[in-house]
CSV table of C-alpha atoms in Angstrom, one decimal:
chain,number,residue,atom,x,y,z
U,9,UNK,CA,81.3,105.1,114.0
U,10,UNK,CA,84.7,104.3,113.2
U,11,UNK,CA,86.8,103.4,110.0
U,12,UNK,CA,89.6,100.7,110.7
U,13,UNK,CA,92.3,99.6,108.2
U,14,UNK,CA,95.4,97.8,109.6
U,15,UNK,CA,94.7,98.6,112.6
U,16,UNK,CA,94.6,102.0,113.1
U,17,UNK,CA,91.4,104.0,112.9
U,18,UNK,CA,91.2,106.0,109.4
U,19,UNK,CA,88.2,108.2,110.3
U,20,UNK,CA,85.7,108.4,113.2
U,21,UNK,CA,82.3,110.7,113.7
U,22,UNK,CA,78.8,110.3,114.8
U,23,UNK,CA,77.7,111.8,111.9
U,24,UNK,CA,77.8,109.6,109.2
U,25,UNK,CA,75.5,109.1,106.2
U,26,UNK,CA,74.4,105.6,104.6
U,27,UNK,CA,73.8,105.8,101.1
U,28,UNK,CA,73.3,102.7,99.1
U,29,UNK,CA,75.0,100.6,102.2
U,30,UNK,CA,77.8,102.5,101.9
U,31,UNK,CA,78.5,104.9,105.5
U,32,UNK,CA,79.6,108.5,104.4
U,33,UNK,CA,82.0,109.9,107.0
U,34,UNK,CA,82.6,114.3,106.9
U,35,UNK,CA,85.8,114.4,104.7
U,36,UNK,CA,87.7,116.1,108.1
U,37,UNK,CA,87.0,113.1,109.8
U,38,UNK,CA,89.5,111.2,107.7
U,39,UNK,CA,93.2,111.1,108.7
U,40,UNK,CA,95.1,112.3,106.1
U,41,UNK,CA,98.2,111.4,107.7
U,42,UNK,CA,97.1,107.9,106.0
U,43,UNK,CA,95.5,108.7,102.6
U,44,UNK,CA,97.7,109.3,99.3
U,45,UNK,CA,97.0,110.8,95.9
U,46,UNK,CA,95.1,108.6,93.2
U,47,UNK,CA,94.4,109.0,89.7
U,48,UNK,CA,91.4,107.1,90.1
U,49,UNK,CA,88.2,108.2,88.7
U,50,UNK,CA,84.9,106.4,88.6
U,51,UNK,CA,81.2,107.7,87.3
U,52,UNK,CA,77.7,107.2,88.9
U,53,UNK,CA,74.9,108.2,86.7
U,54,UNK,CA,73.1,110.1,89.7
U,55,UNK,CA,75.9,110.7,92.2
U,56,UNK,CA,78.4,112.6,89.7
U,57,UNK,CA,82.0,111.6,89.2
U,58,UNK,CA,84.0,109.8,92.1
U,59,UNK,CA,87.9,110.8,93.0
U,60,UNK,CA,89.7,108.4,95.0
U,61,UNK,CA,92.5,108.1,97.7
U,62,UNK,CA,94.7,105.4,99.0
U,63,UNK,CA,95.7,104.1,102.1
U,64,UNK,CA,98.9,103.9,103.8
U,65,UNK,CA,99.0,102.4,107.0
U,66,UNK,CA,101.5,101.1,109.0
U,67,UNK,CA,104.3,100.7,105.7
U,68,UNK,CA,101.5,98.9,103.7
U,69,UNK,CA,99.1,100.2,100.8
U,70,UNK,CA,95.5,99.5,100.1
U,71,UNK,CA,94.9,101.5,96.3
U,72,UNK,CA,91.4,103.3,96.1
U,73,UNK,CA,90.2,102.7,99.3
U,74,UNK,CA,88.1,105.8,100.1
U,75,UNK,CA,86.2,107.9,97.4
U,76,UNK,CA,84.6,110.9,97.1
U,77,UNK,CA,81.9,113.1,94.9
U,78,UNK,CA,83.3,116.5,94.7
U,79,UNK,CA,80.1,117.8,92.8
U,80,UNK,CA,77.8,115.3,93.5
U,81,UNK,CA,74.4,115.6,91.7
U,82,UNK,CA,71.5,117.2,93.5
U,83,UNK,CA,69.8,113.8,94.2
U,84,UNK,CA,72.9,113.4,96.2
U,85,UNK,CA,74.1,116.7,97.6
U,86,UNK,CA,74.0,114.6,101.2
U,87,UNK,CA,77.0,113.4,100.7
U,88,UNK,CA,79.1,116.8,99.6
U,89,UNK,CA,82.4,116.9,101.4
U,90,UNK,CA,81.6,113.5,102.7
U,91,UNK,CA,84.0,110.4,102.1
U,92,UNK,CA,83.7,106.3,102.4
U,93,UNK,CA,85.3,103.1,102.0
U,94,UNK,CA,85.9,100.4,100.1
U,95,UNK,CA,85.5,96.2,101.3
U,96,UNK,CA,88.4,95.5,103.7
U,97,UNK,CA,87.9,98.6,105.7
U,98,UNK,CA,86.5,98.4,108.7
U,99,UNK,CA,83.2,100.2,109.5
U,100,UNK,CA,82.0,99.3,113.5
U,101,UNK,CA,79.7,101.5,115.9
């Protein structure tokens, strides 16, 4: 699968993880050549606590596009080191 923003592909593996409808790519699948520091946070009551990156693609910025559970829970330990993406990305087989 393949993770598309602006044209340019963000991420790309075969071994991706859906959780909730969302498709959890490994974290060294992302190009970081197009992600930038957030200070966003977010909290799931089983997942753990979310960090966030941007996007910056091609001179233009999509905030908190892509999020991550550093410590996830143990219900969802699949998705350690794993990242996905926000509405307006992209995902295609």
């Amino acid at each position: 699968m393949k993770a598309i923003w602006n044209g340019v592909t963000i991420a790309e593996s075969d071994d991706i993880v859906t959780l909730e409808g969302n498709h959890y790519f490994p974290r060294e699948s992302l190009k970081d050549q197009y992600t930038t520091f957030s200070n966003h946070r977010s909290g799931c009551v089983w997942k753990g606590q979310a960090h966030w990156l941007s996007l910056f693609v091609n001179g233009d910025m999509k905030p908190d596009a892509v999020w991550f559970y550093p410590e996830p829970t143990d219900a969802a330990k699949e998705i350690k080191g794993r990242v996905a993406f926000m509405p307006g990305v992209d995902i295609v087989d």
